[in-house]
PDB file of C-alpha atoms and ligand atoms in Angstrom:
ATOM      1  CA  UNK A   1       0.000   0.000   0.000  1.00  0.00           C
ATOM      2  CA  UNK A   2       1.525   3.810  -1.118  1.00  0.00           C
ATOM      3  CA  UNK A   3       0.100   6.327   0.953  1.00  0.00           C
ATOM      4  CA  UNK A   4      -0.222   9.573  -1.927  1.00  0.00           C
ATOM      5  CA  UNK A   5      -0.902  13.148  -0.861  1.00  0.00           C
ATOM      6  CA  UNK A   6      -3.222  15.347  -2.667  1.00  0.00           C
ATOM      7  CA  UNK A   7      -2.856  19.056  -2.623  1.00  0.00           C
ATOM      8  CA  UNK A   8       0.533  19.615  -4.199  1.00  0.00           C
ATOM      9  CA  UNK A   9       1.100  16.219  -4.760  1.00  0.00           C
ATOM     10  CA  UNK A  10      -1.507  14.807  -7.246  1.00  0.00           C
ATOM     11  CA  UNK A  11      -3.217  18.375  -7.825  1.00  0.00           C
ATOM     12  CA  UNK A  12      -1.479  21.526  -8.218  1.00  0.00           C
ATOM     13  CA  UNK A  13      -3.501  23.636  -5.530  1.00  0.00           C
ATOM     14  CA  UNK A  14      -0.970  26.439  -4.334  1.00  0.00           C
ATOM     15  CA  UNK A  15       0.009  27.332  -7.523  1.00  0.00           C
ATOM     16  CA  UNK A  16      -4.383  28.121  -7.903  1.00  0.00           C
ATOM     17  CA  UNK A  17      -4.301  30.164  -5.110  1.00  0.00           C
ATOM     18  CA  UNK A  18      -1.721  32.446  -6.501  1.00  0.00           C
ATOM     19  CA  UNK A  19      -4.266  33.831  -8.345  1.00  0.00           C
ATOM     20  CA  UNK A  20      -7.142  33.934  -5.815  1.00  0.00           C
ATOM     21  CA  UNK A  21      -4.878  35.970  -3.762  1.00  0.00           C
ATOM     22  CA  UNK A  22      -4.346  38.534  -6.434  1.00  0.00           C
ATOM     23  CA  UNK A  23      -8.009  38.604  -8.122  1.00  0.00           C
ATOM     24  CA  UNK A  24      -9.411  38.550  -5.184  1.00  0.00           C
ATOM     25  CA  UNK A  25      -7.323  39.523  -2.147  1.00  0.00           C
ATOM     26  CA  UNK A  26      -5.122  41.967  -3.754  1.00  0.00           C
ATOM     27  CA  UNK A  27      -1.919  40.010  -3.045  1.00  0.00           C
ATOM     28  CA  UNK A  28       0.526  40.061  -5.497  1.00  0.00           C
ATOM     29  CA  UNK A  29       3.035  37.182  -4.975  1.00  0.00           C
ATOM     30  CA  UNK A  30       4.681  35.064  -7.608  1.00  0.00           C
ATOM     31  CA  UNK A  31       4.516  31.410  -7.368  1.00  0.00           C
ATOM     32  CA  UNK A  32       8.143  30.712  -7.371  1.00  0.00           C
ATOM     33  CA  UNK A  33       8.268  33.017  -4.486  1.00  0.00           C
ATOM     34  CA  UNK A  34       6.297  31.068  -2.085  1.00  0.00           C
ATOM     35  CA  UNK A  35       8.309  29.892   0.764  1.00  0.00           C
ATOM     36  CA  UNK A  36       6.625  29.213   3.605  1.00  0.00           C
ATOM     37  CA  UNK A  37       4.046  25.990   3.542  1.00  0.00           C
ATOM     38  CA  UNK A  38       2.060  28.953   6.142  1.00  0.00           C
ATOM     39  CA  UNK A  39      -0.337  30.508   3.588  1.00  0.00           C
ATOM     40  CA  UNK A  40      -1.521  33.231   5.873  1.00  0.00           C
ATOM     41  CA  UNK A  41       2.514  34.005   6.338  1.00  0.00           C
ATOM     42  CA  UNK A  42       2.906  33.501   2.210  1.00  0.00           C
ATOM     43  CA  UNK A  43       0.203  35.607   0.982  1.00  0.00           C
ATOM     44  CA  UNK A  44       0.446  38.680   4.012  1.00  0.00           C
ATOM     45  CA  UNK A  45      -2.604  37.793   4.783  1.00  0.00           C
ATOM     46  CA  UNK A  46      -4.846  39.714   7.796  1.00  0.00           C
ATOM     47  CA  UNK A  47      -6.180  36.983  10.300  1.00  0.00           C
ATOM     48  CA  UNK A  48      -9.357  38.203   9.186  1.00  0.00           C
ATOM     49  CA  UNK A  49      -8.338  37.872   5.038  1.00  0.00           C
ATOM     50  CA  UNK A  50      -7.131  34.261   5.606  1.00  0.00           C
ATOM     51  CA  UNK A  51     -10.342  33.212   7.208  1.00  0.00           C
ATOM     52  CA  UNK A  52     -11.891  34.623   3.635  1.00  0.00           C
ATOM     53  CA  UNK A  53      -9.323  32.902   1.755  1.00  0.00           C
ATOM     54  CA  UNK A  54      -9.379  29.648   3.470  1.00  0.00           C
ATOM     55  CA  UNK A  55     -13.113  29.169   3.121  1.00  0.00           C
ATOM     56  CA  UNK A  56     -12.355  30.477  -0.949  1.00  0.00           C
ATOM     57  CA  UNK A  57     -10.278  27.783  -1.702  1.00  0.00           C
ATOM     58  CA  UNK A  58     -12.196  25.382  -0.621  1.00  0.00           C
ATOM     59  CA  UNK A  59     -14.947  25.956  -2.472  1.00  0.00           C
ATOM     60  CA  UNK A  60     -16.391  23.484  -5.093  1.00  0.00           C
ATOM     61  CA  UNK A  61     -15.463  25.440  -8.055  1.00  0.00           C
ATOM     62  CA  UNK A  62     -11.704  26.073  -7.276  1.00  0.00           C
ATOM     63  CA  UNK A  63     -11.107  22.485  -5.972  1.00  0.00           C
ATOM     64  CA  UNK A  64     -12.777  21.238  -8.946  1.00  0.00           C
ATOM     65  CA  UNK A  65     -10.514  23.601 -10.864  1.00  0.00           C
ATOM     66  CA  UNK A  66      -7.101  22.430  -9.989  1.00  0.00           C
ATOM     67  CA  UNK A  67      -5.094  20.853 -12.857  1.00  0.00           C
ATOM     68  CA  UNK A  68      -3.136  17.348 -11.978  1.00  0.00           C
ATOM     69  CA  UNK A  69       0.100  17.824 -11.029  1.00  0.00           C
ATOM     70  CA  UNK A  70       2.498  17.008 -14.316  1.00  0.00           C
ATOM     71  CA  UNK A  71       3.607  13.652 -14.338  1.00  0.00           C
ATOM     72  CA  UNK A  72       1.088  12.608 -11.162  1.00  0.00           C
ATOM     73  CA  UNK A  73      -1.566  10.653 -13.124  1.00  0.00           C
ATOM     74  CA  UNK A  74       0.776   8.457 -15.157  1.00  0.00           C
ATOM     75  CA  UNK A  75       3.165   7.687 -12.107  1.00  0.00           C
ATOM     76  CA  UNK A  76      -0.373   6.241  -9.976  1.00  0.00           C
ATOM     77  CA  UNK A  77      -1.426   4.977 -13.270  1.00  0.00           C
ATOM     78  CA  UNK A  78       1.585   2.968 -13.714  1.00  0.00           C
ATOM     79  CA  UNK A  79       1.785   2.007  -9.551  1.00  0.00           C
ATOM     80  CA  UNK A  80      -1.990   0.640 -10.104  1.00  0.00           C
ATOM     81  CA  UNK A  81      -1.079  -1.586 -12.929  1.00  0.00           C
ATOM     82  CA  UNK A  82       1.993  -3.002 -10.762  1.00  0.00           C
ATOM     83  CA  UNK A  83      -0.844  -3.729  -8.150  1.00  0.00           C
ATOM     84  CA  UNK A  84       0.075  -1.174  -5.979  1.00  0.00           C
ATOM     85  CA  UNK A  85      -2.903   0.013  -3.182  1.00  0.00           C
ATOM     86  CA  UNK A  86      -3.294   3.273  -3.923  1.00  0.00           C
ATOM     87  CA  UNK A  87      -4.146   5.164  -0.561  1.00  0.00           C
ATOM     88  CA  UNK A  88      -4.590   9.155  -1.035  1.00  0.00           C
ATOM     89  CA  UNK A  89      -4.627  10.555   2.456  1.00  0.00           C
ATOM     90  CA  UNK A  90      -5.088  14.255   2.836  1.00  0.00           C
ATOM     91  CA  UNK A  91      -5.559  17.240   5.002  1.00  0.00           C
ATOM     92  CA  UNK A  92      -8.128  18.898   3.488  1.00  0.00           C
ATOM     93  CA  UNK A  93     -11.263  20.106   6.021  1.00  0.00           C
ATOM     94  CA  UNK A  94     -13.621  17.126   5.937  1.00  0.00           C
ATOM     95  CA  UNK A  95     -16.060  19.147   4.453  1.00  0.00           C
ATOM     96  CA  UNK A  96     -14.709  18.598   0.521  1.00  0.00           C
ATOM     97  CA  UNK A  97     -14.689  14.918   1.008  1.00  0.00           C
ATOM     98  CA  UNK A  98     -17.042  14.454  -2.173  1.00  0.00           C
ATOM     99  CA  UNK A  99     -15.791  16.664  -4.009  1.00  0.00           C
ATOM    100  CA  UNK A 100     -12.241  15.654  -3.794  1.00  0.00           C
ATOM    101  CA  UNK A 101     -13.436  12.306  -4.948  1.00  0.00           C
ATOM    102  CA  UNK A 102     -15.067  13.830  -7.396  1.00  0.00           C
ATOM    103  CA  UNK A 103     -12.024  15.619  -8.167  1.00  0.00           C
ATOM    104  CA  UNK A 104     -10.105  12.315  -8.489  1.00  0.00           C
ATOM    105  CA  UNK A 105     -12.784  10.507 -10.492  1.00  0.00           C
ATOM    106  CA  UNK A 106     -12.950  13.687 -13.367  1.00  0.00           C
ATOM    107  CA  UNK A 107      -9.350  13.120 -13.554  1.00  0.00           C
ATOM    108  CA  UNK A 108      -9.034   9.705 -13.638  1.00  0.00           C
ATOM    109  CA  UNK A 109      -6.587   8.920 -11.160  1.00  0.00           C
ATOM    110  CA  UNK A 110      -6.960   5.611  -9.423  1.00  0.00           C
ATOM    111  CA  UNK A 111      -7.184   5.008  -6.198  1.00  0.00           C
ATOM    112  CA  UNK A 112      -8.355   2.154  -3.437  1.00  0.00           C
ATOM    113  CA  UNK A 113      -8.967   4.482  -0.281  1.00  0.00           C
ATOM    114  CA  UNK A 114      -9.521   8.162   0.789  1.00  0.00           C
ATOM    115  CA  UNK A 115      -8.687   9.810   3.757  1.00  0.00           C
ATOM    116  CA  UNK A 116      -9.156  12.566   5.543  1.00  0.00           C
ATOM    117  CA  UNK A 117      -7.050  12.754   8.379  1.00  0.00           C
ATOM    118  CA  UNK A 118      -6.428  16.000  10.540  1.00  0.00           C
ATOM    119  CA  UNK A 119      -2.888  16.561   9.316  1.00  0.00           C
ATOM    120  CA  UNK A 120      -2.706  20.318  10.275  1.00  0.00           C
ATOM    121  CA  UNK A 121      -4.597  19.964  13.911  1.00  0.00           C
ATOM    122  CA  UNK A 122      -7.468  22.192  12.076  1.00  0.00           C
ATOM    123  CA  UNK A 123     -10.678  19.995  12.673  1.00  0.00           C
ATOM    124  CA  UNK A 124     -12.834  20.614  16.220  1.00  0.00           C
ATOM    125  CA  UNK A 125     -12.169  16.673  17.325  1.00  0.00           C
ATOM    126  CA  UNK A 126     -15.729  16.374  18.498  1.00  0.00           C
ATOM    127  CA  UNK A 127     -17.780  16.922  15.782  1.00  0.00           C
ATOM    128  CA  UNK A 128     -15.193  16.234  13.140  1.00  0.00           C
ATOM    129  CA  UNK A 129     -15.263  13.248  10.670  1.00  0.00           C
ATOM    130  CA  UNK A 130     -11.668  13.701  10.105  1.00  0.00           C
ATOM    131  CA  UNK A 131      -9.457  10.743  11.131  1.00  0.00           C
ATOM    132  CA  UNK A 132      -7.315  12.194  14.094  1.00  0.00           C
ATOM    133  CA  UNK A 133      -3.132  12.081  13.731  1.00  0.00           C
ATOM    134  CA  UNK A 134      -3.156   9.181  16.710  1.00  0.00           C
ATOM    135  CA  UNK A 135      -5.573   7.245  15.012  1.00  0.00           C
ATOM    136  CA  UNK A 136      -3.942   7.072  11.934  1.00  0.00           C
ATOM    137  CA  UNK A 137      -0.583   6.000  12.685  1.00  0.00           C
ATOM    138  CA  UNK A 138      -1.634   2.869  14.181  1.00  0.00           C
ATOM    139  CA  UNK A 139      -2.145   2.197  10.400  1.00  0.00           C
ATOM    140  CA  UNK A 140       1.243   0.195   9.415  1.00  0.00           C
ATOM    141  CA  UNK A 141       0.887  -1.317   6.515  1.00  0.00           C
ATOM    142  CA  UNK A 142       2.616   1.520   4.029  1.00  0.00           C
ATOM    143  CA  UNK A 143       5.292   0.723   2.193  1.00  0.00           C
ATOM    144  CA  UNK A 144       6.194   4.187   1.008  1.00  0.00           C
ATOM    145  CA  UNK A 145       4.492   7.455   1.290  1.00  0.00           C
ATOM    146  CA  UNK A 146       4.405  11.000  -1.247  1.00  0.00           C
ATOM    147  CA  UNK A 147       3.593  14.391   0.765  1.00  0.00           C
ATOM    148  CA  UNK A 148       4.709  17.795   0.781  1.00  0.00           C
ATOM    149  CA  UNK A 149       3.966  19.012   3.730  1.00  0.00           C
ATOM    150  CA  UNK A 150       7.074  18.752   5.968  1.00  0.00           C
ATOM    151  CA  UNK A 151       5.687  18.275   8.727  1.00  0.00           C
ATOM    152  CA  UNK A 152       3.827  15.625   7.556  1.00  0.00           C
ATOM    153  CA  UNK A 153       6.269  13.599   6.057  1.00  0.00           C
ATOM    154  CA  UNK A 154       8.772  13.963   9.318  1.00  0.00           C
ATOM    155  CA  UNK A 155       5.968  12.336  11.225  1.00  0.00           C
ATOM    156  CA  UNK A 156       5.128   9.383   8.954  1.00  0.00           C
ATOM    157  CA  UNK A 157       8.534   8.947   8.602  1.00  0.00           C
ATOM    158  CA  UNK A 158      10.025   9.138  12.428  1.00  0.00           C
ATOM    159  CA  UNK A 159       6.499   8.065  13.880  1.00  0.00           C
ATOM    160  CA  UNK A 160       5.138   5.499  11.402  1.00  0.00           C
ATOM    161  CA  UNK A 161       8.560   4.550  10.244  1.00  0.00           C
ATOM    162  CA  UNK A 162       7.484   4.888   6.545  1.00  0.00           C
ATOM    163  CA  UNK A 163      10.201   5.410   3.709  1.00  0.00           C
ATOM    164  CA  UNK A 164       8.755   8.934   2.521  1.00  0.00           C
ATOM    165  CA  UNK A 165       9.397  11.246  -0.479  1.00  0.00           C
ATOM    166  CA  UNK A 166       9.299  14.757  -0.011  1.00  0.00           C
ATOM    167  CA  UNK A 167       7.919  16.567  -2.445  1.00  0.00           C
ATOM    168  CA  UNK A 168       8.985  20.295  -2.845  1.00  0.00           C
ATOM    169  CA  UNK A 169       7.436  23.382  -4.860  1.00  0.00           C
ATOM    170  CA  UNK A 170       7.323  24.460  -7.328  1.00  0.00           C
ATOM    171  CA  UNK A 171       5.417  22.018  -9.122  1.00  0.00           C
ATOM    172  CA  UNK A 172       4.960  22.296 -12.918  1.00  0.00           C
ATOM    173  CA  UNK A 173       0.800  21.257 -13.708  1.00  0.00           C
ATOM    174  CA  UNK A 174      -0.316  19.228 -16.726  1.00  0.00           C
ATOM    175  CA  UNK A 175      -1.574  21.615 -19.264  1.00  0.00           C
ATOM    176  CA  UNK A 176      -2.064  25.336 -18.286  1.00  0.00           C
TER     177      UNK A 176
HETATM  178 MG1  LIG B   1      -0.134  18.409   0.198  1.00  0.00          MG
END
């Protein structure tokens, strides 16, 4: 089983929000200059603007929008033929749980599970459908793993001892 990432991984989401945050927040910043995997930090954004922009880019339309990243849909393609379990585990809020499937089925990447798991300690644990941090690393059965987030991939690699590639901006999409 290969656990995949989404954002930034499969899709290429930051380099979208480039352009939200100069349409629509004023924000002028060039892809390339991204730094910081701290989009309120990235983008100068207000506490009050990134509240805006978070709930933005998470709308329907703009996930929906994201092209694959370049080279991500042959690379699963070609781990699904060798029999490969496909897992994509992400971060996103549990809210765009359908359409991020939906996202994945338009684009016809294949896949045997989908995760949400509360990467980024964003999701109120109570109400939450969001698989916690603690709950998912009990899951051992990965044999390698594809994320972007540091953070992330220090923990499934120190915590769930999984071989991990990091995967670093910026990413070039598939057609633009
Ligand atoms: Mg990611």
């Amino acid at each position: 089983m290969v656990y995949v990432d989404l954002d930034d991984v499969l899709s290429a989401t930051t380099s979208t929000y480039v352009d939200i945050a100069a349409q629509e927040f004023g924000k002028k910043i060039d892809y390339e200059e991204l730094r910081s995997f701290d989009l309120k930090a990235s983008f100068h954004l207000t506490e009050r603007e990134y509240v805006d922009f978070f709930d933005r880019i998470h709308q329907t339309e703009i996930l929906m929008g994201f092209l694959p990243v370049k080279g991500a849909v042959d690379t699963v393609t070609k781990w699904n033929e060798e029999g490969w379990h496909i897992a994509v585990v992400t971060g996103r809020p549990a809210s765009t749980y359908d359409v991020s499937l939906e996202w994945l089925n338009q684009n016809a990447i294949p896949y045997h599970s989908f995760t949400i798991v509360d990467k980024y300690g964003r999701e109120n644990k109570e109400t939450s459908d969001a698989v916690t941090l603690e709950e998912f690393s009990k899951n051992g059965s990965f044999s390698f793993a594809v994320e972007d987030s540091w953070n992330m991939a220090v923990f499934l690699a120190e915590t769930m001892d999984i071989p991990c590639r990091f995967i670093q901006p910026p990413l070039e999409s598939e057609k633009s």
